[in-house]
PDB file of C-alpha atoms in Angstrom:
ATOM      1  CA  UNK J   1       0.000   0.000   0.000  1.00  0.00           C
ATOM      2  CA  UNK J   2       0.850   3.656  -0.103  1.00  0.00           C
ATOM      3  CA  UNK J   3       3.285   5.074   2.428  1.00  0.00           C
ATOM      4  CA  UNK J   4       2.969   8.241   4.459  1.00  0.00           C
ATOM      5  CA  UNK J   5       6.087   9.290   6.311  1.00  0.00           C
ATOM      6  CA  UNK J   6       5.971  11.643   9.277  1.00  0.00           C
ATOM      7  CA  UNK J   7       8.992  13.326  10.817  1.00  0.00           C
ATOM      8  CA  UNK J   8      10.165  13.661  13.514  1.00  0.00           C
ATOM      9  CA  UNK J   9       8.780  10.728  15.464  1.00  0.00           C
ATOM     10  CA  UNK J  10       9.621  12.363  18.765  1.00  0.00           C
ATOM     11  CA  UNK J  11      10.487  15.911  19.725  1.00  0.00           C
ATOM     12  CA  UNK J  12      11.076  17.699  23.002  1.00  0.00           C
ATOM     13  CA  UNK J  13      11.029  21.470  23.001  1.00  0.00           C
ATOM     14  CA  UNK J  14      11.048  24.329  25.473  1.00  0.00           C
ATOM     15  CA  UNK J  15       7.989  26.412  26.213  1.00  0.00           C
ATOM     16  CA  UNK J  16       7.670  29.323  23.850  1.00  0.00           C
ATOM     17  CA  UNK J  17       9.501  27.750  20.963  1.00  0.00           C
ATOM     18  CA  UNK J  18       7.990  26.480  17.715  1.00  0.00           C
ATOM     19  CA  UNK J  19       8.075  22.971  16.341  1.00  0.00           C
ATOM     20  CA  UNK J  20       7.544  21.862  12.751  1.00  0.00           C
ATOM     21  CA  UNK J  21       6.203  18.421  11.892  1.00  0.00           C
ATOM     22  CA  UNK J  22       6.405  17.099   8.340  1.00  0.00           C
ATOM     23  CA  UNK J  23       4.051  14.696   6.622  1.00  0.00           C
ATOM     24  CA  UNK J  24       5.090  13.245   3.259  1.00  0.00           C
ATOM     25  CA  UNK J  25       3.309  10.949   0.850  1.00  0.00           C
ATOM     26  CA  UNK J  26       6.203   8.876  -0.486  1.00  0.00           C
ATOM     27  CA  UNK J  27       4.783   7.155  -3.544  1.00  0.00           C
ATOM     28  CA  UNK J  28       1.628   9.057  -4.366  1.00  0.00           C
ATOM     29  CA  UNK J  29       0.324  12.592  -4.594  1.00  0.00           C
ATOM     30  CA  UNK J  30      -2.062  13.948  -2.019  1.00  0.00           C
ATOM     31  CA  UNK J  31      -4.016  17.124  -2.638  1.00  0.00           C
ATOM     32  CA  UNK J  32      -5.529  16.733   0.798  1.00  0.00           C
ATOM     33  CA  UNK J  33      -3.985  15.631   4.052  1.00  0.00           C
ATOM     34  CA  UNK J  34      -5.500  15.473   7.513  1.00  0.00           C
ATOM     35  CA  UNK J  35      -3.891  16.329  10.848  1.00  0.00           C
ATOM     36  CA  UNK J  36      -5.048  14.630  14.032  1.00  0.00           C
ATOM     37  CA  UNK J  37      -4.190  14.981  17.691  1.00  0.00           C
ATOM     38  CA  UNK J  38      -4.340  12.166  20.185  1.00  0.00           C
ATOM     39  CA  UNK J  39      -4.263  12.755  23.924  1.00  0.00           C
ATOM     40  CA  UNK J  40      -3.098   9.928  26.188  1.00  0.00           C
ATOM     41  CA  UNK J  41      -5.618   7.106  26.331  1.00  0.00           C
ATOM     42  CA  UNK J  42      -8.007   9.023  24.108  1.00  0.00           C
ATOM     43  CA  UNK J  43      -9.065   8.832  20.516  1.00  0.00           C
ATOM     44  CA  UNK J  44      -7.801  10.768  17.544  1.00  0.00           C
ATOM     45  CA  UNK J  45      -9.392  14.155  17.054  1.00  0.00           C
ATOM     46  CA  UNK J  46      -9.291  15.819  13.664  1.00  0.00           C
ATOM     47  CA  UNK J  47      -7.555  19.183  13.913  1.00  0.00           C
ATOM     48  CA  UNK J  48      -7.527  20.392  10.341  1.00  0.00           C
ATOM     49  CA  UNK J  49      -7.688  19.499   6.693  1.00  0.00           C
ATOM     50  CA  UNK J  50      -4.639  20.537   4.710  1.00  0.00           C
ATOM     51  CA  UNK J  51      -5.300  21.503   1.096  1.00  0.00           C
ATOM     52  CA  UNK J  52      -2.510  21.751  -1.466  1.00  0.00           C
ATOM     53  CA  UNK J  53      -2.132  25.288  -2.744  1.00  0.00           C
ATOM     54  CA  UNK J  54      -4.820  26.786  -0.529  1.00  0.00           C
ATOM     55  CA  UNK J  55      -5.634  27.505   3.087  1.00  0.00           C
ATOM     56  CA  UNK J  56      -6.201  24.733   5.551  1.00  0.00           C
ATOM     57  CA  UNK J  57      -9.639  24.113   7.011  1.00  0.00           C
ATOM     58  CA  UNK J  58      -9.610  23.989  10.799  1.00  0.00           C
ATOM     59  CA  UNK J  59     -12.024  22.159  13.039  1.00  0.00           C
ATOM     60  CA  UNK J  60     -13.990  24.087  15.601  1.00  0.00           C
ATOM     61  CA  UNK J  61     -11.917  24.994  18.617  1.00  0.00           C
ATOM     62  CA  UNK J  62      -8.537  24.597  16.904  1.00  0.00           C
ATOM     63  CA  UNK J  63      -6.490  27.810  16.846  1.00  0.00           C
ATOM     64  CA  UNK J  64      -5.261  28.359  13.329  1.00  0.00           C
ATOM     65  CA  UNK J  65      -2.654  30.888  14.446  1.00  0.00           C
ATOM     66  CA  UNK J  66      -1.198  28.386  16.851  1.00  0.00           C
ATOM     67  CA  UNK J  67      -1.231  25.374  14.570  1.00  0.00           C
ATOM     68  CA  UNK J  68       0.068  26.616  11.235  1.00  0.00           C
ATOM     69  CA  UNK J  69      -0.431  24.307   8.305  1.00  0.00           C
ATOM     70  CA  UNK J  70       1.338  24.580   4.987  1.00  0.00           C
ATOM     71  CA  UNK J  71       0.688  22.280   2.025  1.00  0.00           C
ATOM     72  CA  UNK J  72       3.062  23.652  -0.547  1.00  0.00           C
ATOM     73  CA  UNK J  73       3.398  20.566  -2.723  1.00  0.00           C
ATOM     74  CA  UNK J  74       1.429  17.460  -3.619  1.00  0.00           C
ATOM     75  CA  UNK J  75       3.607  15.316  -1.373  1.00  0.00           C
ATOM     76  CA  UNK J  76       4.280  17.465   1.665  1.00  0.00           C
ATOM     77  CA  UNK J  77       2.211  19.049   4.395  1.00  0.00           C
ATOM     78  CA  UNK J  78       3.707  20.644   7.488  1.00  0.00           C
ATOM     79  CA  UNK J  79       2.199  21.419  10.871  1.00  0.00           C
ATOM     80  CA  UNK J  80       3.964  24.048  12.953  1.00  0.00           C
ATOM     81  CA  UNK J  81       3.069  24.350  16.611  1.00  0.00           C
ATOM     82  CA  UNK J  82       3.894  27.955  17.423  1.00  0.00           C
ATOM     83  CA  UNK J  83       4.833  29.225  20.863  1.00  0.00           C
ATOM     84  CA  UNK J  84       4.393  25.759  22.276  1.00  0.00           C
ATOM     85  CA  UNK J  85       3.199  25.249  25.846  1.00  0.00           C
ATOM     86  CA  UNK J  86       3.086  22.120  27.995  1.00  0.00           C
ATOM     87  CA  UNK J  87      -0.609  21.666  27.234  1.00  0.00           C
ATOM     88  CA  UNK J  88       0.344  21.220  23.560  1.00  0.00           C
ATOM     89  CA  UNK J  89       2.182  18.032  24.483  1.00  0.00           C
ATOM     90  CA  UNK J  90       0.432  15.292  22.579  1.00  0.00           C
ATOM     91  CA  UNK J  91       0.694  12.724  19.796  1.00  0.00           C
ATOM     92  CA  UNK J  92       0.157  14.300  16.389  1.00  0.00           C
ATOM     93  CA  UNK J  93      -0.580  12.139  13.370  1.00  0.00           C
ATOM     94  CA  UNK J  94      -1.266  12.897   9.737  1.00  0.00           C
ATOM     95  CA  UNK J  95      -3.093  10.978   7.057  1.00  0.00           C
ATOM     96  CA  UNK J  96      -3.472  11.171   3.313  1.00  0.00           C
ATOM     97  CA  UNK J  97      -6.060   9.476   1.069  1.00  0.00           C
ATOM     98  CA  UNK J  98      -4.972   7.408  -1.905  1.00  0.00           C
ATOM     99  CA  UNK J  99      -6.924   5.455  -4.501  1.00  0.00           C
ATOM    100  CA  UNK J 100     -10.223   5.794  -6.332  1.00  0.00           C
ATOM    101  CA  UNK J 101     -13.853   5.201  -5.404  1.00  0.00           C
ATOM    102  CA  UNK J 102     -14.377   2.258  -3.081  1.00  0.00           C
ATOM    103  CA  UNK J 103     -10.628   1.647  -3.109  1.00  0.00           C
ATOM    104  CA  UNK J 104      -9.980   5.060  -1.643  1.00  0.00           C
ATOM    105  CA  UNK J 105      -8.152   4.591   1.630  1.00  0.00           C
ATOM    106  CA  UNK J 106      -6.590   6.817   4.278  1.00  0.00           C
ATOM    107  CA  UNK J 107      -2.930   6.099   4.994  1.00  0.00           C
ATOM    108  CA  UNK J 108      -1.432   7.333   8.233  1.00  0.00           C
ATOM    109  CA  UNK J 109       1.985   8.527   9.200  1.00  0.00           C
ATOM    110  CA  UNK J 110       3.816   7.054  12.150  1.00  0.00           C
ATOM    111  CA  UNK J 111       2.920   9.991  14.352  1.00  0.00           C
ATOM    112  CA  UNK J 112       4.949  12.562  16.262  1.00  0.00           C
ATOM    113  CA  UNK J 113       5.092  12.613  20.020  1.00  0.00           C
ATOM    114  CA  UNK J 114       5.586  16.204  21.124  1.00  0.00           C
ATOM    115  CA  UNK J 115       6.698  16.997  24.653  1.00  0.00           C
ATOM    116  CA  UNK J 116       6.874  20.633  25.693  1.00  0.00           C
ATOM    117  CA  UNK J 117       8.901  21.290  28.830  1.00  0.00           C
TER     118      UNK J 117
ATOM    119  CA  UNK B   1     -23.736  13.705  12.102  1.00  0.00           C
ATOM    120  CA  UNK B   2     -21.701  10.574  12.351  1.00  0.00           C
ATOM    121  CA  UNK B   3     -20.460   9.087  15.583  1.00  0.00           C
ATOM    122  CA  UNK B   4     -19.053   5.811  16.750  1.00  0.00           C
ATOM    123  CA  UNK B   5     -19.076   4.172  20.165  1.00  0.00           C
ATOM    124  CA  UNK B   6     -16.653   1.503  21.257  1.00  0.00           C
ATOM    125  CA  UNK B   7     -18.273  -0.212  24.160  1.00  0.00           C
ATOM    126  CA  UNK B   8     -15.139  -1.543  25.862  1.00  0.00           C
ATOM    127  CA  UNK B   9     -12.058   0.494  26.647  1.00  0.00           C
ATOM    128  CA  UNK B  10     -10.098  -2.645  27.614  1.00  0.00           C
ATOM    129  CA  UNK B  11     -10.445  -6.261  26.554  1.00  0.00           C
ATOM    130  CA  UNK B  12      -8.246  -9.067  27.819  1.00  0.00           C
ATOM    131  CA  UNK B  13      -8.177 -12.528  26.261  1.00  0.00           C
ATOM    132  CA  UNK B  14      -5.972 -15.573  26.457  1.00  0.00           C
ATOM    133  CA  UNK B  15      -3.862 -16.574  23.505  1.00  0.00           C
ATOM    134  CA  UNK B  16      -5.789 -18.928  21.242  1.00  0.00           C
ATOM    135  CA  UNK B  17      -9.228 -17.770  22.386  1.00  0.00           C
ATOM    136  CA  UNK B  18     -11.685 -15.681  20.332  1.00  0.00           C
ATOM    137  CA  UNK B  19     -11.569 -11.898  20.207  1.00  0.00           C
ATOM    138  CA  UNK B  20     -14.643  -9.652  20.134  1.00  0.00           C
ATOM    139  CA  UNK B  21     -14.287  -5.878  20.030  1.00  0.00           C
ATOM    140  CA  UNK B  22     -17.609  -4.081  19.949  1.00  0.00           C
ATOM    141  CA  UNK B  23     -18.534  -1.002  17.959  1.00  0.00           C
ATOM    142  CA  UNK B  24     -21.825   0.783  17.399  1.00  0.00           C
ATOM    143  CA  UNK B  25     -22.242   3.637  14.974  1.00  0.00           C
ATOM    144  CA  UNK B  26     -24.629   6.463  14.241  1.00  0.00           C
ATOM    145  CA  UNK B  27     -24.889   7.943  10.787  1.00  0.00           C
ATOM    146  CA  UNK B  28     -27.395   9.954   8.799  1.00  0.00           C
ATOM    147  CA  UNK B  29     -25.978   8.579   5.594  1.00  0.00           C
ATOM    148  CA  UNK B  30     -25.030   5.177   4.327  1.00  0.00           C
ATOM    149  CA  UNK B  31     -21.785   4.932   6.239  1.00  0.00           C
ATOM    150  CA  UNK B  32     -18.375   3.599   5.475  1.00  0.00           C
ATOM    151  CA  UNK B  33     -16.898   1.848   8.480  1.00  0.00           C
ATOM    152  CA  UNK B  34     -13.338   0.904   9.260  1.00  0.00           C
ATOM    153  CA  UNK B  35     -11.252  -0.806  11.888  1.00  0.00           C
ATOM    154  CA  UNK B  36      -7.716   0.443  12.447  1.00  0.00           C
ATOM    155  CA  UNK B  37      -5.034  -1.001  14.691  1.00  0.00           C
ATOM    156  CA  UNK B  38      -2.332   1.016  16.438  1.00  0.00           C
ATOM    157  CA  UNK B  39       0.673  -0.701  17.965  1.00  0.00           C
ATOM    158  CA  UNK B  40       2.632   1.195  20.634  1.00  0.00           C
ATOM    159  CA  UNK B  41       4.423   4.263  19.264  1.00  0.00           C
ATOM    160  CA  UNK B  42       3.409   3.423  15.727  1.00  0.00           C
ATOM    161  CA  UNK B  43       0.952   4.810  13.209  1.00  0.00           C
ATOM    162  CA  UNK B  44      -2.416   3.370  12.341  1.00  0.00           C
ATOM    163  CA  UNK B  45      -2.876   0.394  10.081  1.00  0.00           C
ATOM    164  CA  UNK B  46      -6.120  -0.418   8.314  1.00  0.00           C
ATOM    165  CA  UNK B  47      -7.486  -3.824   9.314  1.00  0.00           C
ATOM    166  CA  UNK B  48     -10.623  -3.825   7.199  1.00  0.00           C
ATOM    167  CA  UNK B  49     -13.344  -1.611   5.788  1.00  0.00           C
ATOM    168  CA  UNK B  50     -17.023  -1.762   4.891  1.00  0.00           C
ATOM    169  CA  UNK B  51     -18.218   0.364   1.975  1.00  0.00           C
ATOM    170  CA  UNK B  52     -21.737  -0.964   1.237  1.00  0.00           C
ATOM    171  CA  UNK B  53     -20.645  -4.169  -0.434  1.00  0.00           C
ATOM    172  CA  UNK B  54     -20.694  -7.492   1.440  1.00  0.00           C
ATOM    173  CA  UNK B  55     -21.820  -7.113   5.040  1.00  0.00           C
ATOM    174  CA  UNK B  56     -19.209  -9.593   6.289  1.00  0.00           C
ATOM    175  CA  UNK B  57     -15.830  -8.070   5.735  1.00  0.00           C
ATOM    176  CA  UNK B  58     -12.591  -9.981   5.997  1.00  0.00           C
ATOM    177  CA  UNK B  59      -9.435  -8.126   6.842  1.00  0.00           C
ATOM    178  CA  UNK B  60      -5.794  -8.756   7.488  1.00  0.00           C
ATOM    179  CA  UNK B  61      -4.338 -11.016  10.166  1.00  0.00           C
ATOM    180  CA  UNK B  62      -7.484 -13.140  10.403  1.00  0.00           C
ATOM    181  CA  UNK B  63      -9.781 -10.356  11.572  1.00  0.00           C
ATOM    182  CA  UNK B  64     -13.286  -9.873  10.250  1.00  0.00           C
ATOM    183  CA  UNK B  65     -16.272  -7.669  10.995  1.00  0.00           C
ATOM    184  CA  UNK B  66     -19.951  -7.833  10.210  1.00  0.00           C
ATOM    185  CA  UNK B  67     -22.042  -4.798   9.328  1.00  0.00           C
ATOM    186  CA  UNK B  68     -25.483  -5.096  10.910  1.00  0.00           C
ATOM    187  CA  UNK B  69     -27.685  -2.198   9.936  1.00  0.00           C
ATOM    188  CA  UNK B  70     -30.571  -3.275  12.179  1.00  0.00           C
ATOM    189  CA  UNK B  71     -28.270  -3.182  15.186  1.00  0.00           C
ATOM    190  CA  UNK B  72     -26.088  -0.284  13.935  1.00  0.00           C
ATOM    191  CA  UNK B  73     -23.108  -2.409  14.836  1.00  0.00           C
ATOM    192  CA  UNK B  74     -19.771  -3.282  13.276  1.00  0.00           C
ATOM    193  CA  UNK B  75     -18.086  -5.607  15.751  1.00  0.00           C
ATOM    194  CA  UNK B  76     -14.565  -6.889  15.113  1.00  0.00           C
ATOM    195  CA  UNK B  77     -13.814 -10.556  15.656  1.00  0.00           C
ATOM    196  CA  UNK B  78     -11.003 -13.047  15.346  1.00  0.00           C
ATOM    197  CA  UNK B  79     -11.340 -16.777  16.038  1.00  0.00           C
ATOM    198  CA  UNK B  80      -8.013 -17.184  17.802  1.00  0.00           C
ATOM    199  CA  UNK B  81      -5.963 -14.435  19.409  1.00  0.00           C
ATOM    200  CA  UNK B  82      -2.223 -14.201  18.938  1.00  0.00           C
ATOM    201  CA  UNK B  83       0.219 -12.408  21.205  1.00  0.00           C
ATOM    202  CA  UNK B  84       1.035 -10.023  18.354  1.00  0.00           C
ATOM    203  CA  UNK B  85      -2.606  -8.869  18.309  1.00  0.00           C
ATOM    204  CA  UNK B  86      -2.069  -6.888  21.508  1.00  0.00           C
ATOM    205  CA  UNK B  87      -2.632  -3.282  20.470  1.00  0.00           C
ATOM    206  CA  UNK B  88      -5.182  -0.481  20.430  1.00  0.00           C
ATOM    207  CA  UNK B  89      -8.081  -0.865  18.015  1.00  0.00           C
ATOM    208  CA  UNK B  90     -10.155   1.985  16.657  1.00  0.00           C
ATOM    209  CA  UNK B  91     -13.564   1.779  15.035  1.00  0.00           C
ATOM    210  CA  UNK B  92     -14.005   4.585  12.518  1.00  0.00           C
ATOM    211  CA  UNK B  93     -16.966   5.959  10.560  1.00  0.00           C
ATOM    212  CA  UNK B  94     -17.059   8.149   7.505  1.00  0.00           C
ATOM    213  CA  UNK B  95     -19.904   9.429   5.385  1.00  0.00           C
ATOM    214  CA  UNK B  96     -18.102   8.351   2.246  1.00  0.00           C
ATOM    215  CA  UNK B  97     -15.139   6.243   1.374  1.00  0.00           C
ATOM    216  CA  UNK B  98     -12.949   8.005   3.912  1.00  0.00           C
ATOM    217  CA  UNK B  99     -11.262   9.899   1.131  1.00  0.00           C
ATOM    218  CA  UNK B 100     -10.235  13.386   0.299  1.00  0.00           C
ATOM    219  CA  UNK B 101     -13.504  15.085   1.102  1.00  0.00           C
ATOM    220  CA  UNK B 102     -14.722  12.811   3.846  1.00  0.00           C
ATOM    221  CA  UNK B 103     -13.653  13.092   7.432  1.00  0.00           C
ATOM    222  CA  UNK B 104     -12.969  10.091   9.596  1.00  0.00           C
ATOM    223  CA  UNK B 105     -14.620  10.003  13.013  1.00  0.00           C
ATOM    224  CA  UNK B 106     -12.736   7.822  15.461  1.00  0.00           C
ATOM    225  CA  UNK B 107     -14.084   5.857  18.375  1.00  0.00           C
ATOM    226  CA  UNK B 108     -12.336   6.110  21.718  1.00  0.00           C
ATOM    227  CA  UNK B 109     -10.409   2.914  21.125  1.00  0.00           C
ATOM    228  CA  UNK B 110     -10.231  -0.522  22.717  1.00  0.00           C
ATOM    229  CA  UNK B 111      -6.984  -1.726  24.196  1.00  0.00           C
ATOM    230  CA  UNK B 112      -6.618  -5.441  23.573  1.00  0.00           C
ATOM    231  CA  UNK B 113      -4.391  -7.421  25.905  1.00  0.00           C
ATOM    232  CA  UNK B 114      -3.478 -11.003  25.084  1.00  0.00           C
ATOM    233  CA  UNK B 115      -2.395 -13.214  27.944  1.00  0.00           C
ATOM    234  CA  UNK B 116      -0.107 -16.194  27.347  1.00  0.00           C
TER     235      UNK B 116
END
C-alpha cells in the first residue's frame, strides 16, 4: 500500500519555541492531508484538513494561528506548533487518502510525540 | 452527524481464544466503516473496511467484521488471538469512502491485551 512518512517521530522542546512536523506521501500525490491529535488514552481528534495550494480548514476549537499548516506541494504538508506550551504536548498524526472510489483509503503517518517542557 | 461508540475500553483474552471488540455507529448517511489497529508508538494500520458491499468483511491477520444495519453495529472478531494482536483498536466511521472530502470520526479505542 501507499506510504505516508511523518517526521520527527519524537520531539522535546522548550515552552515558547515552535516545532515543525512534516508529513510526506512517499509514492503518491495527495491534494488533501489530515492532521489529528491524540491525547493519552483518548481517541484521535481531527484538527484540520490541509489543502494543497490553498488555506487549511480547521475544526472548531482549533487555533489556526497556533497550529500553522502549509501544504506547498502534492507530497508534503507541514504542521507548525507555534509558541508551544506544555498543554500542547500530545501525539500528532497525519493521514493522506490514496486510490479511487471504493478503493480510496486513508494512509497514516507514524505519528509525532511532542513533549513541551 | 456521524459518531461511533466503542463499548469496551479494555479487553483481555488468552492466547488462542476468540476476540470480540464491539462497535456501534450512528450515521445519517449510508456509512463507510473501518477498523484500524495502532501498535505502541506506531501509526495506524487499516485492518478492514465496509463500503456498502458485502456485510461480512474480511481483513488482514485473520480479523473480520460484520455490518449489521438493524443493530447499527460493526463488531470486530477473530477466532483465535495471537500475542502479536495486543494493540489499540479503533472503530471509525465516515460518510463516504474516507477519502479526500470525507472526514474520519474515530471511536475512543479498545486496548486489547493477550495473555499467554
